[in-house]
CSV table of N, CA and C in Angstrom, one decimal:
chain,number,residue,atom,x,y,z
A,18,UNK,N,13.7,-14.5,0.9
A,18,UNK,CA,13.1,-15.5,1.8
A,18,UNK,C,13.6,-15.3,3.2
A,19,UNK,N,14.8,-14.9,3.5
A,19,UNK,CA,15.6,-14.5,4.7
A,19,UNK,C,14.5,-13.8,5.7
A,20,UNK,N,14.4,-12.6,4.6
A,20,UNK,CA,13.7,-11.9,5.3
A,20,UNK,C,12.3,-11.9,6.0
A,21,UNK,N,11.9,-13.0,5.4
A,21,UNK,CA,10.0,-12.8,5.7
A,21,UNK,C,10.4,-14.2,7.0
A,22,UNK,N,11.5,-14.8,6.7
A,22,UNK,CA,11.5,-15.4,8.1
A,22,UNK,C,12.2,-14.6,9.5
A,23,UNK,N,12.7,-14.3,9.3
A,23,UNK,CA,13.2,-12.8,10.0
A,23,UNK,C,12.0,-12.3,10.7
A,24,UNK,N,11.0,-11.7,9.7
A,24,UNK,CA,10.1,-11.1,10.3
A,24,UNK,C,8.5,-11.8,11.2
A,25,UNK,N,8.6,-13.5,10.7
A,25,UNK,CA,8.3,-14.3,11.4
A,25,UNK,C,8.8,-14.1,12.8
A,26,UNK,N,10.0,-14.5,12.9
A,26,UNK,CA,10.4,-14.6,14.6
A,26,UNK,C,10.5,-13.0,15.2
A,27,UNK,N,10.7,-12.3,15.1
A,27,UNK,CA,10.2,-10.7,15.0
A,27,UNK,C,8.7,-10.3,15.5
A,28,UNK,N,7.8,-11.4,15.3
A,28,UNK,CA,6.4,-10.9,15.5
A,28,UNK,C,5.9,-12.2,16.4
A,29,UNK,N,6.7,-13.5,16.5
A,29,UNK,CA,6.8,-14.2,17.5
A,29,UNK,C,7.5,-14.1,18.7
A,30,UNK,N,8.3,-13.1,18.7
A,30,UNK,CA,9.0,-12.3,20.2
A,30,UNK,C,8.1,-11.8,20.6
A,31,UNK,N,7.6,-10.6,19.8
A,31,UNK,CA,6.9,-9.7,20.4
A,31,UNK,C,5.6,-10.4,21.3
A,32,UNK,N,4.6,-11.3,20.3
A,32,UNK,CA,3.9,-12.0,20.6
A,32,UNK,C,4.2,-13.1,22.1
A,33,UNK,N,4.9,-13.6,22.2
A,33,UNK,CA,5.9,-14.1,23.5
A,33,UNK,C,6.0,-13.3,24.8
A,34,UNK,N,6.9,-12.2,24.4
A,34,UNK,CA,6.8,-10.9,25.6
A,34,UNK,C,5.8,-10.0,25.8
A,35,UNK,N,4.5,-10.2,24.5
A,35,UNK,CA,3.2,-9.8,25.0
A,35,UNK,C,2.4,-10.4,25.9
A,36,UNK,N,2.4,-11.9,25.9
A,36,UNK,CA,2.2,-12.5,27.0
A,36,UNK,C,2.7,-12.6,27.5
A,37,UNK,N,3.8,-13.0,28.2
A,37,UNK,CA,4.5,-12.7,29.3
A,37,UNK,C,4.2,-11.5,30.5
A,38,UNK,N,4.4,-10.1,29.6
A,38,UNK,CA,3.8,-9.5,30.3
A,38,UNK,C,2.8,-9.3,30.5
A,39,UNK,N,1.5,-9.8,29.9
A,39,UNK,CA,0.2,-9.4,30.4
A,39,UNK,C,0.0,-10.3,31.8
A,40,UNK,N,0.3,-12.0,31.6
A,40,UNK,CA,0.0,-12.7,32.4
A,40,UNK,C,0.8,-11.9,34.0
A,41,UNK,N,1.8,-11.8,33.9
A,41,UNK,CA,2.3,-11.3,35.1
A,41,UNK,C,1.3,-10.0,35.8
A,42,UNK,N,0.8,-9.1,34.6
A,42,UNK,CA,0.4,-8.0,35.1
A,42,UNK,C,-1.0,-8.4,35.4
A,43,UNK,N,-1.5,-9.4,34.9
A,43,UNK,CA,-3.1,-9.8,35.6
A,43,UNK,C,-2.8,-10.8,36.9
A,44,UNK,N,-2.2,-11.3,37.0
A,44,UNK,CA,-2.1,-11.8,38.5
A,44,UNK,C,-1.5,-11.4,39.5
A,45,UNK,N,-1.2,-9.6,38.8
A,45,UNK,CA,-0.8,-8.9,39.7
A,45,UNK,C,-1.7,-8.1,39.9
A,46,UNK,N,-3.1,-8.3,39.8
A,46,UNK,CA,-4.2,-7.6,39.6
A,46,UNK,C,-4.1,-6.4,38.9
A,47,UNK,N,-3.4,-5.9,37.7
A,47,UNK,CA,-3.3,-4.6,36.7
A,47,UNK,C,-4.0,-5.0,35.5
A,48,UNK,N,-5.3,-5.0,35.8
A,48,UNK,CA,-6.0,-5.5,34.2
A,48,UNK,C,-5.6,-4.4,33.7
A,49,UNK,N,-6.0,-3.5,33.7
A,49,UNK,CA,-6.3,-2.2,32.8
A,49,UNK,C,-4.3,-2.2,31.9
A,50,UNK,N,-3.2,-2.2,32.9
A,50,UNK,CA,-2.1,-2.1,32.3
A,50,UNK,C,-1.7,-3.2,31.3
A,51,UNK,N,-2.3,-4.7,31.4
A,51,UNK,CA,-2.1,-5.7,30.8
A,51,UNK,C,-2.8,-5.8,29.3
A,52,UNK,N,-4.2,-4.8,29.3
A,52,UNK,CA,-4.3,-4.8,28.1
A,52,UNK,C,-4.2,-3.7,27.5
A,53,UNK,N,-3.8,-2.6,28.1
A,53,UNK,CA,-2.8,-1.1,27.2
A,53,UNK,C,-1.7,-2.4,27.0
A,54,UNK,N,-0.6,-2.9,27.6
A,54,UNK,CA,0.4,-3.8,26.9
A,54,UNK,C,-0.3,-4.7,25.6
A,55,UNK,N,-1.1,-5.2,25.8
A,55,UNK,CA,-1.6,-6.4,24.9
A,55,UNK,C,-1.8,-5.6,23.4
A,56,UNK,N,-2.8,-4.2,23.6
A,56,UNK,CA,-2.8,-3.3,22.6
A,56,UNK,C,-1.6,-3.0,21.7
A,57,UNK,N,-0.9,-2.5,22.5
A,57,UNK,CA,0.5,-1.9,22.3
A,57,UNK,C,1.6,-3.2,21.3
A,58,UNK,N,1.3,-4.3,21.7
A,58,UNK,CA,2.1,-5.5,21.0
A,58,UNK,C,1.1,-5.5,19.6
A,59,UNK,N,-0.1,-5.4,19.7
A,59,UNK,CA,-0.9,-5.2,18.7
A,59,UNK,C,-0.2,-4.3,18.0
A,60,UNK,N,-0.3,-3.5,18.3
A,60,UNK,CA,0.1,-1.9,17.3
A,60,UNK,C,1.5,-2.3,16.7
A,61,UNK,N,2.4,-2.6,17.6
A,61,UNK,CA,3.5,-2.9,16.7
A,61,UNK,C,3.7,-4.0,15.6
A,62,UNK,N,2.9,-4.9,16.1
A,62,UNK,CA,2.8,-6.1,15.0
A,62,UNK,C,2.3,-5.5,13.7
A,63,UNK,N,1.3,-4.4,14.4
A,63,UNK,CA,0.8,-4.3,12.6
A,63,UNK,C,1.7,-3.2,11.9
A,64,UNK,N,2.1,-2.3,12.7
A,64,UNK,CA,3.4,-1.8,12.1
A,64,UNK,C,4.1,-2.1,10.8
A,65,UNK,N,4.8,-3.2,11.6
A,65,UNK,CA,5.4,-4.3,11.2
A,65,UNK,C,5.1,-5.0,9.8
A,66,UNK,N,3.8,-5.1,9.6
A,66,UNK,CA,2.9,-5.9,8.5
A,66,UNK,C,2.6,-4.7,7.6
A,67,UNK,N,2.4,-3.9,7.9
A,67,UNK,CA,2.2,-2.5,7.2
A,67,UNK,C,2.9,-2.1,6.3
A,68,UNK,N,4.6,-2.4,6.8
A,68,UNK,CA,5.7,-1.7,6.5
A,68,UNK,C,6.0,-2.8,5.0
A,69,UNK,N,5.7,-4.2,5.5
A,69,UNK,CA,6.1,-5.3,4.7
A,69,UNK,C,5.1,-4.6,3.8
A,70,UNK,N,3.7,-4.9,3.6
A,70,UNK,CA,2.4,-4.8,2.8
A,70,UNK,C,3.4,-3.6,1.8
A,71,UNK,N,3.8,-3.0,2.6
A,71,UNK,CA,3.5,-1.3,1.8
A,71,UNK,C,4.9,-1.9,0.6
A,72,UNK,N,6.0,-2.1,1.3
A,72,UNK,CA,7.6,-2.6,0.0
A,72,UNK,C,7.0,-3.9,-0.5
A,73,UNK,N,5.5,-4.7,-0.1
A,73,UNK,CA,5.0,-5.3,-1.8
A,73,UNK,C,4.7,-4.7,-2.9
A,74,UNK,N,4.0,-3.5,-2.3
A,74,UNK,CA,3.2,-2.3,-3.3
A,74,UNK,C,4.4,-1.8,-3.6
A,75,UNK,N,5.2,-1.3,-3.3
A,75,UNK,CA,5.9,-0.4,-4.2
A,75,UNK,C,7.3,-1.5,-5.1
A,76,UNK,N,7.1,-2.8,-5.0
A,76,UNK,CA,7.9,-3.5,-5.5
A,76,UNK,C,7.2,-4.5,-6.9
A,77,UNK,N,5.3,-4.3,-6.6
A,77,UNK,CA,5.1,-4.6,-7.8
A,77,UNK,C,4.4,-3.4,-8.5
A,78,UNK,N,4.5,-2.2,-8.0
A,78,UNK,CA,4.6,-0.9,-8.9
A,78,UNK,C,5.7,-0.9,-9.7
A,79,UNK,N,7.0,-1.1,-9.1
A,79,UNK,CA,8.2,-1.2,-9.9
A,79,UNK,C,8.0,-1.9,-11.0
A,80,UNK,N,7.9,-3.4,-10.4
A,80,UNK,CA,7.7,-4.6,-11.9
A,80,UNK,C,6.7,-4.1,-12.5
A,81,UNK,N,5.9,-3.8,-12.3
A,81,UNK,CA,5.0,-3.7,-13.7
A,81,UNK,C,5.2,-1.8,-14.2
A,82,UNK,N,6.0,-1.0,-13.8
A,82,UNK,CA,6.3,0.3,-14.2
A,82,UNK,C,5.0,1.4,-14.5
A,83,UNK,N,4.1,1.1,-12.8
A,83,UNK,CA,3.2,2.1,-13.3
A,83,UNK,C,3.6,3.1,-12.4
């Protein structure tokens, strides 16, 4: 349980400093940089989700021994 709260606030930083930086970089007139950043927080979120997804699979491969 530790863990998946862990990775809550982990994907709420990122989410946080994703905006943070975009908003700065659009009213600094850098759209184009603001949403390569926005992307990029994307990409690691799902990383992130991926990595979890994937140690459910291999943790109910285990339990059930296929």
């Amino acid at each position: 349980m530790e863990m998946d709260v862990d990775l809550i606030f982990r994907i709420a930083a990122i989410g946080i400093l994703v905006a943070v930086l975009n908003q700065v970089l659009t009213r600094s007139g850098r759209d184009e940089q603001a949403t390569m950043v926005t992307l990029a927080g994307l990409v690691v979120v799902l990383m992130l989700v991926v990595q979890e997804i994937s140690d459910l699979f291999e943790l109910i491969r285990t339990l059930f021994d296929l």
